[in-house]
mmCIF file of N, CA and C in Angstrom:
data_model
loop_
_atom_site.group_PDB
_atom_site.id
_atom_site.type_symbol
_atom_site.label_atom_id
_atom_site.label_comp_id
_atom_site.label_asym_id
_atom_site.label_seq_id
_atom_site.Cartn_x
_atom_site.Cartn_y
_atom_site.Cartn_z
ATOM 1 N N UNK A 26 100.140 65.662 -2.946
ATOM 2 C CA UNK A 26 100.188 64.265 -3.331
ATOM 3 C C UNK A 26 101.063 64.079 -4.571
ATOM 4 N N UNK A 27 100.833 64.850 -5.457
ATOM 5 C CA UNK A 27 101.664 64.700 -6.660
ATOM 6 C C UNK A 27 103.091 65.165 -6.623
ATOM 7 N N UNK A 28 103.387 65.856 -5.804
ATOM 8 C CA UNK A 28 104.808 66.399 -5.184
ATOM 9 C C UNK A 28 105.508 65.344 -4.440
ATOM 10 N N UNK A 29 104.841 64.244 -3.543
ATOM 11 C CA UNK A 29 105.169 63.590 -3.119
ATOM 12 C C UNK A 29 105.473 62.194 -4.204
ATOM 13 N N UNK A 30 104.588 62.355 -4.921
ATOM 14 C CA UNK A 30 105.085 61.086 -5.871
ATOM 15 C C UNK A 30 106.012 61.455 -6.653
ATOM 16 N N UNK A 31 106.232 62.626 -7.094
ATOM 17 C CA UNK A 31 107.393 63.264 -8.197
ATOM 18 C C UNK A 31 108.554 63.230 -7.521
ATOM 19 N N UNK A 32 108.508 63.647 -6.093
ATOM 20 C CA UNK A 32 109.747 63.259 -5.124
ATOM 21 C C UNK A 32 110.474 61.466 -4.957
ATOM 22 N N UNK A 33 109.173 60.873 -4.993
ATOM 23 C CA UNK A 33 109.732 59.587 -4.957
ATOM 24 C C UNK A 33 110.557 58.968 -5.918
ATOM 25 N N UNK A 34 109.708 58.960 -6.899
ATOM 26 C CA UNK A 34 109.890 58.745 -8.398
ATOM 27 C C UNK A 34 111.536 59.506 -8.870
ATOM 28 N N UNK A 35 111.543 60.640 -8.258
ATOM 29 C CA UNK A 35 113.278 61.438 -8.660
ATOM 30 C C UNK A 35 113.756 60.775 -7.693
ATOM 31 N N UNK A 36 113.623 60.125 -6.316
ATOM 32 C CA UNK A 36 114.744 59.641 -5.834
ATOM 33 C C UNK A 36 114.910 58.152 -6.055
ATOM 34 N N UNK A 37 114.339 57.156 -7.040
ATOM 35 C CA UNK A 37 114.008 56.168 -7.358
ATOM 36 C C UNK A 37 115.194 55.959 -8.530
ATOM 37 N N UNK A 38 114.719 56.819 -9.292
ATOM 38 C CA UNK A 38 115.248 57.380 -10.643
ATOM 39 C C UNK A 38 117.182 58.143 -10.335
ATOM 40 N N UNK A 39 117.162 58.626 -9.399
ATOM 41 C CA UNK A 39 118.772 58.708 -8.796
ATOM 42 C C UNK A 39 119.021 57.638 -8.384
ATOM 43 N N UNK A 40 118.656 57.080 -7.234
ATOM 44 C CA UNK A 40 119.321 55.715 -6.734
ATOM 45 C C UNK A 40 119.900 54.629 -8.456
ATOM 46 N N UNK A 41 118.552 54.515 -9.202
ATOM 47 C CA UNK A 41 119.053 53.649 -10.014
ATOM 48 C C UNK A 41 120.594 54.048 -11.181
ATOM 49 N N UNK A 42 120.452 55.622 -11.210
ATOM 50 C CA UNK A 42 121.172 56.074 -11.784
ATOM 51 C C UNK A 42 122.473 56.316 -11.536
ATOM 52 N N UNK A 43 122.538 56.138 -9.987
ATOM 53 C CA UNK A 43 124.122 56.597 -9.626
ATOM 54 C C UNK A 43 124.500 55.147 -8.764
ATOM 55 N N UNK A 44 123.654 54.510 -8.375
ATOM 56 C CA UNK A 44 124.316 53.357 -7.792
ATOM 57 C C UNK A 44 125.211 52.434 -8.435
ATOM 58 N N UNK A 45 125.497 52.249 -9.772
ATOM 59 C CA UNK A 45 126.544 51.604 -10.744
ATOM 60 C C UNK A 45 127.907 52.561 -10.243
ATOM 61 N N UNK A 46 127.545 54.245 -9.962
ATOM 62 C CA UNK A 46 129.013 54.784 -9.659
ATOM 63 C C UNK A 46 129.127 54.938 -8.388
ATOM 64 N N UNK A 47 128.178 54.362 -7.465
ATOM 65 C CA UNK A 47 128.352 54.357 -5.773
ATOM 66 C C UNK A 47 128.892 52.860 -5.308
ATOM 67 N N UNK A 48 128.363 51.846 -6.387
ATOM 68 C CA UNK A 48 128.793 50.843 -5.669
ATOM 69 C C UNK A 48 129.807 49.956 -7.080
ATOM 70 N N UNK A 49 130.524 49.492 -6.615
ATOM 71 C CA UNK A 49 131.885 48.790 -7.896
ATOM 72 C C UNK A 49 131.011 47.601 -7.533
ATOM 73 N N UNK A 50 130.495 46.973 -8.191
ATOM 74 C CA UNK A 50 130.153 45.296 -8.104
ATOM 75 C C UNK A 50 131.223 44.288 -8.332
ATOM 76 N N UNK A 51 131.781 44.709 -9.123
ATOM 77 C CA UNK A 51 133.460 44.033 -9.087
ATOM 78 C C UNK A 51 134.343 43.980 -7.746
ATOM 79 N N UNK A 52 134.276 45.248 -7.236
ATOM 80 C CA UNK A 52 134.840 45.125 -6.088
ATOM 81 C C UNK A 52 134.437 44.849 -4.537
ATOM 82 N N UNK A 53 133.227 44.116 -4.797
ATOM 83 C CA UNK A 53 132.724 43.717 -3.450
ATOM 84 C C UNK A 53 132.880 42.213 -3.661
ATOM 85 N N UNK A 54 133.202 41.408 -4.870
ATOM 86 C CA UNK A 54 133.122 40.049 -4.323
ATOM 87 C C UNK A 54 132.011 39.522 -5.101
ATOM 88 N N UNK A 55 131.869 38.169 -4.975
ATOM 89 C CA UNK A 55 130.609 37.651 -5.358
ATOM 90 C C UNK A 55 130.339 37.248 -3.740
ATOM 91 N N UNK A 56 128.960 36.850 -4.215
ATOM 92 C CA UNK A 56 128.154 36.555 -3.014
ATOM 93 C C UNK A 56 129.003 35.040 -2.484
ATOM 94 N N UNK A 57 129.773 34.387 -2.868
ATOM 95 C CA UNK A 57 130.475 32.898 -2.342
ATOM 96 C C UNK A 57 131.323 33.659 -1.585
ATOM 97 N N UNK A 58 132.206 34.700 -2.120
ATOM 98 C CA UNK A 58 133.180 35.125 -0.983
ATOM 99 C C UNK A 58 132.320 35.463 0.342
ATOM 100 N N UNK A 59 131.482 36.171 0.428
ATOM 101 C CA UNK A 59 130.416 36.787 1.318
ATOM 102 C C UNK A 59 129.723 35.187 2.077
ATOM 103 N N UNK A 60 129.124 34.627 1.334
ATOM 104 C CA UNK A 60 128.389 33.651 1.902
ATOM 105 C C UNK A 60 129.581 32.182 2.637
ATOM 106 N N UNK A 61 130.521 31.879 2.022
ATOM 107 C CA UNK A 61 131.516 30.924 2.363
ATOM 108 C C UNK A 61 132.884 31.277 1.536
ATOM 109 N N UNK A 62 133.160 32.319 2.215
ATOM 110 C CA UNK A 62 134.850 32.892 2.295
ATOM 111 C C UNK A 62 135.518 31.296 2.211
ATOM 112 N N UNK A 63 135.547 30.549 2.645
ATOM 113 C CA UNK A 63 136.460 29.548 2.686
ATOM 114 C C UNK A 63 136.641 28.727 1.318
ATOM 115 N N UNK A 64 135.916 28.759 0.852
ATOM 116 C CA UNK A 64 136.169 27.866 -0.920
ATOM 117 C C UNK A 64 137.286 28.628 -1.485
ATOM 118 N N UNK A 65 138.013 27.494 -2.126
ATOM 119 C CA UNK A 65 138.763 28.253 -3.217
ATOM 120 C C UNK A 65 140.185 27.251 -2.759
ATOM 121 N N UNK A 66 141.227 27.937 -3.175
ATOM 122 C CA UNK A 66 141.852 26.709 -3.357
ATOM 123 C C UNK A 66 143.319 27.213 -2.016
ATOM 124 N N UNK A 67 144.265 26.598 -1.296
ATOM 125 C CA UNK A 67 145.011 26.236 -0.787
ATOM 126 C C UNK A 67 146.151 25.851 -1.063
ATOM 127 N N UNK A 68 147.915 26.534 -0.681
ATOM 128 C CA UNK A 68 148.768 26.042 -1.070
ATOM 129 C C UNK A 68 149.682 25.762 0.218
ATOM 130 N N UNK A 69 150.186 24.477 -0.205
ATOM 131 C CA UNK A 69 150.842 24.198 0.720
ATOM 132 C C UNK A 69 152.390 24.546 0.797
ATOM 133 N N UNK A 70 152.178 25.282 2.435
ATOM 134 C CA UNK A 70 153.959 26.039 1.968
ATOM 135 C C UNK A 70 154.869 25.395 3.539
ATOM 136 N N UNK A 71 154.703 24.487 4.066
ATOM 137 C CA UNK A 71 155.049 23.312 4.723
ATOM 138 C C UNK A 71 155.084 22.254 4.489
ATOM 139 N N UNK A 72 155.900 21.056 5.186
ATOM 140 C CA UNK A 72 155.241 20.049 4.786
ATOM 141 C C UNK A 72 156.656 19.457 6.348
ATOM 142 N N UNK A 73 155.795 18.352 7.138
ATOM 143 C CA UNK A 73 157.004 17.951 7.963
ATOM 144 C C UNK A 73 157.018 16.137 8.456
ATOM 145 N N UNK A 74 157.183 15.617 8.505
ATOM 146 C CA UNK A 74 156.803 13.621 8.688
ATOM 147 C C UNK A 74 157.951 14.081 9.945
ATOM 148 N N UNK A 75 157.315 13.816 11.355
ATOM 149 C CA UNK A 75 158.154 13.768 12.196
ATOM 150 C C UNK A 75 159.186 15.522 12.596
ATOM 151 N N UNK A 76 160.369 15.267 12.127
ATOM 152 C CA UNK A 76 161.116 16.402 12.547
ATOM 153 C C UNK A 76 162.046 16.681 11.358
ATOM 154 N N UNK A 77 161.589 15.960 10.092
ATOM 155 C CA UNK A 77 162.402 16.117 8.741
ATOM 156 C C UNK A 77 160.973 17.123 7.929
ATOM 157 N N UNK A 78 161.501 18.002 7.502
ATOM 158 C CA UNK A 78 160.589 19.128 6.688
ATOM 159 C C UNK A 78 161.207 18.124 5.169
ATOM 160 N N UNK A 79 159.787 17.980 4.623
ATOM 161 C CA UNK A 79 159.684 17.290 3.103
ATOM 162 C C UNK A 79 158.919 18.752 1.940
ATOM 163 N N UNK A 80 159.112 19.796 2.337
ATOM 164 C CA UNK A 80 158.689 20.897 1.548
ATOM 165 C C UNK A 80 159.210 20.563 -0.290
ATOM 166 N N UNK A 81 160.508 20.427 0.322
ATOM 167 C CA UNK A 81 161.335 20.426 -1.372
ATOM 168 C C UNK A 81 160.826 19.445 -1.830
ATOM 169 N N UNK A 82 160.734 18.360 -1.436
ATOM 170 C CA UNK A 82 160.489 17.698 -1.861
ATOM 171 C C UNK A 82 159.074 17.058 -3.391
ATOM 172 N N UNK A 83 158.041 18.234 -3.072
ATOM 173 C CA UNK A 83 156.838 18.521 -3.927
ATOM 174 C C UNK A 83 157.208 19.952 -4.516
ATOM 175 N N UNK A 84 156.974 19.731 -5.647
ATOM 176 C CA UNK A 84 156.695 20.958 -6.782
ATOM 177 C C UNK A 84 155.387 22.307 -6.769
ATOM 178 N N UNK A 85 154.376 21.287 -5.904
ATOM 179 C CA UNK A 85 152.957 21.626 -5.385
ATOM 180 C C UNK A 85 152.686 20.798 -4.883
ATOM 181 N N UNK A 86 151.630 21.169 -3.853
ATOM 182 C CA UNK A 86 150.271 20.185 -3.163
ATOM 183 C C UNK A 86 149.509 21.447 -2.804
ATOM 184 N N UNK A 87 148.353 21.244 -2.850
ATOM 185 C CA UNK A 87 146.952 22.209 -3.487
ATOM 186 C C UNK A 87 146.059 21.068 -2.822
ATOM 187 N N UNK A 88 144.959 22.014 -2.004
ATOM 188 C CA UNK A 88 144.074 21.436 -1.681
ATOM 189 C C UNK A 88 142.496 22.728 -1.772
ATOM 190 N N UNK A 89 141.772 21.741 -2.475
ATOM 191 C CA UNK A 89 140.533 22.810 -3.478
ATOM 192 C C UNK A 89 139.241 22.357 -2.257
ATOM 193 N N UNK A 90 138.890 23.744 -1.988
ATOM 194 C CA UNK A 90 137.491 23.041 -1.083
ATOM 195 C C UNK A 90 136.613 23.601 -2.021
ATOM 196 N N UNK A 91 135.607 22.429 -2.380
ATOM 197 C CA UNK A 91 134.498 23.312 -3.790
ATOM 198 C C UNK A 91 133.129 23.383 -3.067
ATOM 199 N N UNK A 92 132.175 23.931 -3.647
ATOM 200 C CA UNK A 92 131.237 24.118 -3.169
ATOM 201 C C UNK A 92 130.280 22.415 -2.933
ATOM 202 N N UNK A 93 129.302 22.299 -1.952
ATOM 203 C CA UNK A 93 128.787 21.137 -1.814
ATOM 204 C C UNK A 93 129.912 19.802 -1.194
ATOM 205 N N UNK A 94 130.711 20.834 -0.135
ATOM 206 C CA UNK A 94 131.063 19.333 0.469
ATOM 207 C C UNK A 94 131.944 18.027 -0.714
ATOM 208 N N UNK A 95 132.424 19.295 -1.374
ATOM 209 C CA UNK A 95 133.510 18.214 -2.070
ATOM 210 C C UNK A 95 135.085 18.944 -2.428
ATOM 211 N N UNK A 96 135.793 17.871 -1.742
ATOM 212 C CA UNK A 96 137.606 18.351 -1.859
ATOM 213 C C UNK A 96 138.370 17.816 -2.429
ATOM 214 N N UNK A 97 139.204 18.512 -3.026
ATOM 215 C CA UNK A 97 140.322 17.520 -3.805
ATOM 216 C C UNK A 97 141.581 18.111 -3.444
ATOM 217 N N UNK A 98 142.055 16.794 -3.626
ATOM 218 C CA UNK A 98 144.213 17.280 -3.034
ATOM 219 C C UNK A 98 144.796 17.388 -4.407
ATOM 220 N N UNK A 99 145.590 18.026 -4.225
ATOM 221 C CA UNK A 99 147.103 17.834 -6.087
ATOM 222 C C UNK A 99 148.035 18.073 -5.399
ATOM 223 N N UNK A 100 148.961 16.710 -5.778
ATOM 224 C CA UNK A 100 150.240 17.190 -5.650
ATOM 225 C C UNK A 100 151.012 16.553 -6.527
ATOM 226 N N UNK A 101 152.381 16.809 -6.652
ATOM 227 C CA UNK A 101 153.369 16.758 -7.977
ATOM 228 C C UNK A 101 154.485 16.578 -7.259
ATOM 229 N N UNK A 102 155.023 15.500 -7.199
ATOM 230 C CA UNK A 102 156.404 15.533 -6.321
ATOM 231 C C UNK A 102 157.478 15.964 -7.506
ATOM 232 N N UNK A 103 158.570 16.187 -6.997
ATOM 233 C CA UNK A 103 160.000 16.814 -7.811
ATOM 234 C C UNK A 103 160.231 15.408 -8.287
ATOM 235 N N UNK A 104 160.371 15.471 -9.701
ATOM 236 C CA UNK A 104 160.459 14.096 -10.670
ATOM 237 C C UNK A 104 159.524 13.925 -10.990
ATOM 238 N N UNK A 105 158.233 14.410 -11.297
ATOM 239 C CA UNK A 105 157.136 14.151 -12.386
ATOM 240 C C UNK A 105 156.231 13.384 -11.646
ATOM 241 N N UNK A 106 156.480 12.498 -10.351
ATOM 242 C CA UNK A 106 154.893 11.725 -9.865
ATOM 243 C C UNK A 106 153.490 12.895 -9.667
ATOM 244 N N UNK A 107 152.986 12.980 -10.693
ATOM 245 C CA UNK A 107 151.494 13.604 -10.237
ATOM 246 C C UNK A 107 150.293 12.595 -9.636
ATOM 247 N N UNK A 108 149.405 13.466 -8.731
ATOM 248 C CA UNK A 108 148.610 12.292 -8.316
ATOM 249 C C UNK A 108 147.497 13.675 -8.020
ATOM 250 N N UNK A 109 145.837 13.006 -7.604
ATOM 251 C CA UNK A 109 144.762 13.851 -7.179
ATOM 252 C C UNK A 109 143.918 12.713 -6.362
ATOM 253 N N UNK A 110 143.470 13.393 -4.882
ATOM 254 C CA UNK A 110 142.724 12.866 -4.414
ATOM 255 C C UNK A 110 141.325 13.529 -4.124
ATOM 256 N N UNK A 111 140.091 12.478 -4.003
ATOM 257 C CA UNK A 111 139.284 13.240 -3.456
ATOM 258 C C UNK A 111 138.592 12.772 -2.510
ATOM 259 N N UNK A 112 137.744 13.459 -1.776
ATOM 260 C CA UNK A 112 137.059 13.550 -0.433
ATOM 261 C C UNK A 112 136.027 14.194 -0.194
ATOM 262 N N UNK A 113 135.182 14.110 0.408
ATOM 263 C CA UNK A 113 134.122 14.839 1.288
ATOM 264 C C UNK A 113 134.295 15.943 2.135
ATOM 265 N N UNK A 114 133.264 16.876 2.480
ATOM 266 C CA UNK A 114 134.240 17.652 3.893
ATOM 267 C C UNK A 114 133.087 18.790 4.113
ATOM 268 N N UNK A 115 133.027 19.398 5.741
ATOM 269 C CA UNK A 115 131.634 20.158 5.819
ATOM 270 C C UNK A 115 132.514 21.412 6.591
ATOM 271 N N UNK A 116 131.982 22.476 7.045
ATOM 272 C CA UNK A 116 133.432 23.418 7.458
ATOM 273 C C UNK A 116 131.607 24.101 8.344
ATOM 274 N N UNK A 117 132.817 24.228 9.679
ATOM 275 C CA UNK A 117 131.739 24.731 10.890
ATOM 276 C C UNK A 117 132.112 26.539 10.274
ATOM 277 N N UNK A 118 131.122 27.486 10.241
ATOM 278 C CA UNK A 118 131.604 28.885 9.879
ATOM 279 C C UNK A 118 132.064 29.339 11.285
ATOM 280 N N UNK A 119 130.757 28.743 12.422
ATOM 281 C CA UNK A 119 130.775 29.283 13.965
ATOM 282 C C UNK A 119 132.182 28.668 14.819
ATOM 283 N N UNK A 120 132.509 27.742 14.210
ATOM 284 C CA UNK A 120 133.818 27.196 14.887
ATOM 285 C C UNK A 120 134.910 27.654 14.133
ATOM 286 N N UNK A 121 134.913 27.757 12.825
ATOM 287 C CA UNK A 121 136.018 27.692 11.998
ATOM 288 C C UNK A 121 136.831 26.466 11.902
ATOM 289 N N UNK A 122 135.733 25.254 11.830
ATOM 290 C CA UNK A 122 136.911 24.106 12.280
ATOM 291 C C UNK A 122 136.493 23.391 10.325
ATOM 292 N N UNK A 123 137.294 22.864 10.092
ATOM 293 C CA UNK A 123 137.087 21.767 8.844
ATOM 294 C C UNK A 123 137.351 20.548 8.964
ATOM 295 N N UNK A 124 136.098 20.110 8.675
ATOM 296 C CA UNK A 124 135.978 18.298 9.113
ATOM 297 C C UNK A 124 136.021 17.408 7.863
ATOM 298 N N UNK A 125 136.697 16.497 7.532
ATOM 299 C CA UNK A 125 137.247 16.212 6.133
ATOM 300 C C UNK A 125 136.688 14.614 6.779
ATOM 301 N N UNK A 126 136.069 14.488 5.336
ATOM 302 C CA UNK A 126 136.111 12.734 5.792
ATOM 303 C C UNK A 126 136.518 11.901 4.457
ATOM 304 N N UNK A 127 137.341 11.190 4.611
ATOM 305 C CA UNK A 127 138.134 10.453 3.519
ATOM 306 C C UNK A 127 138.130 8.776 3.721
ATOM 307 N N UNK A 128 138.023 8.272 2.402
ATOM 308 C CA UNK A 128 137.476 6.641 2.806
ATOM 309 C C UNK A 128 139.411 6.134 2.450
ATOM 310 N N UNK A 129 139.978 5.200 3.313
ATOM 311 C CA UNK A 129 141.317 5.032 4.336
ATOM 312 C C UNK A 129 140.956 3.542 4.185
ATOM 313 N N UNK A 130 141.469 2.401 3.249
ATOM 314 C CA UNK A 130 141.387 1.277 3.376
ATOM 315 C C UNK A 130 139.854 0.723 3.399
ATOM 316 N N UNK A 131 139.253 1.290 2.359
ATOM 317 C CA UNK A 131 137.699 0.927 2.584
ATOM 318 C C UNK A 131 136.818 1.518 3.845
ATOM 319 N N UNK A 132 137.451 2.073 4.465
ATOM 320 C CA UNK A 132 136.892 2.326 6.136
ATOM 321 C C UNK A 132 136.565 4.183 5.449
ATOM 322 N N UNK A 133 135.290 4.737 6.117
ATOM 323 C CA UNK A 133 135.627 6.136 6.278
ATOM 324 C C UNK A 133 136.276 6.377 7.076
ATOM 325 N N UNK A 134 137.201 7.800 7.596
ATOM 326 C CA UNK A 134 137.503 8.344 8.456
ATOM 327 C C UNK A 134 137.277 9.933 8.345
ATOM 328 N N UNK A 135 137.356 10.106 9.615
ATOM 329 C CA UNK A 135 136.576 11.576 9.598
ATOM 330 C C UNK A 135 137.725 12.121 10.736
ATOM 331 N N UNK A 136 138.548 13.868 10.393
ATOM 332 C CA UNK A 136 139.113 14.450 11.409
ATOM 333 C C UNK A 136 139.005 15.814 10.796
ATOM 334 N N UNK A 137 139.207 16.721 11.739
ATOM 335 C CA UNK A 137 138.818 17.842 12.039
ATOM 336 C C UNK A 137 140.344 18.821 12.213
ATOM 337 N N UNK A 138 140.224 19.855 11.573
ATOM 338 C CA UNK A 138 141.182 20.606 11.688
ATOM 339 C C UNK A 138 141.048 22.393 11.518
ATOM 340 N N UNK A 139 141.444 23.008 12.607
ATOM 341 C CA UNK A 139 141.065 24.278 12.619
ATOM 342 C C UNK A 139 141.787 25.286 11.835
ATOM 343 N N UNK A 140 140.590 26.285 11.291
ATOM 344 C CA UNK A 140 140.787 27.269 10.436
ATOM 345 C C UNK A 140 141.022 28.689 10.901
ATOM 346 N N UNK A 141 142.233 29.394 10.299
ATOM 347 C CA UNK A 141 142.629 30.775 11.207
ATOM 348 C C UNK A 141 143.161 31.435 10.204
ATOM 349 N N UNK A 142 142.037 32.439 9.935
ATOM 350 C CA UNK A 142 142.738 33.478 8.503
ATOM 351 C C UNK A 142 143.071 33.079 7.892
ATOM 352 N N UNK A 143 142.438 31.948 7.153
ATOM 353 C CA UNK A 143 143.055 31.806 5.804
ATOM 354 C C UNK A 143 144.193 30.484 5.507
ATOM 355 N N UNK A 144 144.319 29.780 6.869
ATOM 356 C CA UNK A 144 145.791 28.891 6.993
ATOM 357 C C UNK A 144 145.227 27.858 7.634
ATOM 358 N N UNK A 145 144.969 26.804 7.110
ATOM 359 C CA UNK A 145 144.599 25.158 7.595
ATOM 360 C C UNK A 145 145.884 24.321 7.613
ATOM 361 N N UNK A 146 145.705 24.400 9.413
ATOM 362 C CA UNK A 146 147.071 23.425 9.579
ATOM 363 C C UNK A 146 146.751 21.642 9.964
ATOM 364 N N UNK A 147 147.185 20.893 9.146
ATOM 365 C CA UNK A 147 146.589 19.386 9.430
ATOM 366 C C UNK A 147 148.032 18.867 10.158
ATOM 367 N N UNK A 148 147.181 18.308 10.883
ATOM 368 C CA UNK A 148 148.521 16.974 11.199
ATOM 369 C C UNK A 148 147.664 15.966 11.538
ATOM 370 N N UNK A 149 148.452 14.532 11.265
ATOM 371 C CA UNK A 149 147.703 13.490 11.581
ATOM 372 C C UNK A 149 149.181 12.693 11.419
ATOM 373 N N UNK A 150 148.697 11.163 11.971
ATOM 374 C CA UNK A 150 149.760 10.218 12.353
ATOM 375 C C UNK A 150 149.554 9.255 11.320
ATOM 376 N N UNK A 151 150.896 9.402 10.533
ATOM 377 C CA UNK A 151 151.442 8.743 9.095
ATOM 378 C C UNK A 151 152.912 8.085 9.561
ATOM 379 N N UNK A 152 152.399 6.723 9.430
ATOM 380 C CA UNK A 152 153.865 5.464 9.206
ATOM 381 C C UNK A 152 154.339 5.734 10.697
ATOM 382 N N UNK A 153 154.159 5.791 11.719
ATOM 383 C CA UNK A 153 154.206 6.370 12.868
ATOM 384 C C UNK A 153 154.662 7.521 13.536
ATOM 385 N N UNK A 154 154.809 8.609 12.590
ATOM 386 C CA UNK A 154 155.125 9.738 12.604
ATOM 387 C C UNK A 154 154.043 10.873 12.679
ATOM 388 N N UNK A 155 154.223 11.935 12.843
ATOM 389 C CA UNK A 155 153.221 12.623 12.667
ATOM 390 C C UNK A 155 153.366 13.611 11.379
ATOM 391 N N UNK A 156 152.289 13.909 10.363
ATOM 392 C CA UNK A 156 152.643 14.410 9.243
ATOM 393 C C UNK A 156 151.846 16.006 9.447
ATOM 394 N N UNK A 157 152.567 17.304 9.457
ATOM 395 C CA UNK A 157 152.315 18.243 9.401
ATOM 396 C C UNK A 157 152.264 19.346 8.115
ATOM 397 N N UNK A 158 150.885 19.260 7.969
ATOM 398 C CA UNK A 158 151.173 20.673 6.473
ATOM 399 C C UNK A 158 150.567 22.005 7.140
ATOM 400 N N UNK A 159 150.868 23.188 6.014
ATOM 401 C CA UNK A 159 150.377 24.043 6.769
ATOM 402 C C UNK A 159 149.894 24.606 5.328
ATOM 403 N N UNK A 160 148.627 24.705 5.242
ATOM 404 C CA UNK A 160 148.147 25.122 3.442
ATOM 405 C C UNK A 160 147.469 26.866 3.873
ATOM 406 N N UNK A 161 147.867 27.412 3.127
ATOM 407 C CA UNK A 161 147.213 28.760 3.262
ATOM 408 C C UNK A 161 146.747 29.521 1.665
ATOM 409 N N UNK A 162 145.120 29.620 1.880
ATOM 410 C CA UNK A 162 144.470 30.259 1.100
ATOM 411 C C UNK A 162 145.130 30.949 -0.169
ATOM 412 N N UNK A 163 144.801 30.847 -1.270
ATOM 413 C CA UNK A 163 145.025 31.594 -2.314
ATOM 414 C C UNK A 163 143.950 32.424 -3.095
#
């Protein structure tokens, strides 16, 4: 009995002792990467209205998904216009889809756009064109 507890007790007493040099806690992440990989912020390295690419045109556009269903846009066009928007937004993990809902003339609107490694591609229909970004994870 006492062999058996002295056994426990030494392997109790190792685990606590060597697990700081078995496991890097730094290098696993925090539990947000683990629990919702998708937060964090987005750069946009496209940009297209129709069949004219407007890339040069912005300095940045950044889109931040934060924790609790809240998003914000930045962008900075070439010549100093800065601007920030924000929005709502819920992200399926089982679909990988991101559903953004943004209030559009007093009205909500709500659309959905799918997520693939890291790269959220939106398009939606702007001035009767269709506006394409392609933002990928940072």
């Amino acid at each position: 009995m006492k062999k058996q507890i002295r056994l426990k007790s030494a392997a109790l007493c190792s685990a606590v002792v060597l697990s700081p040099l078995l496991f890097n806690a730094a290098s696993l992440g925090g539990l947000k990467d683990i629990a919702e990989p998708y937060l964090g912020t987005y750069e946009c390295e496209q940009i297209f209205v129709g069949d004219e690419e407007k890339t040069d045109k912005f300095d940045y556009v950044r889109l931040e998904l934060k924790p609790k269903g809240e998003m914000k846009l930045f962008f900075k066009e070439k010549g100093g216009l800065k601007s920030e928007a924000e929005a709502r937004y819920t992200y399926d993990t089982e679909k990988n889809v991101l559903t953004i809902y943004a209030n559009v003339a007093g009205a909500e609107k709500k659309k959905q756009f799918p997520v693939k490694k890291g790269t959220i591609d939106v398009s939606v229909r702007y001035g009767g064109k269709m506006l394409m970004m392609k933002f990928v994870q940072k």
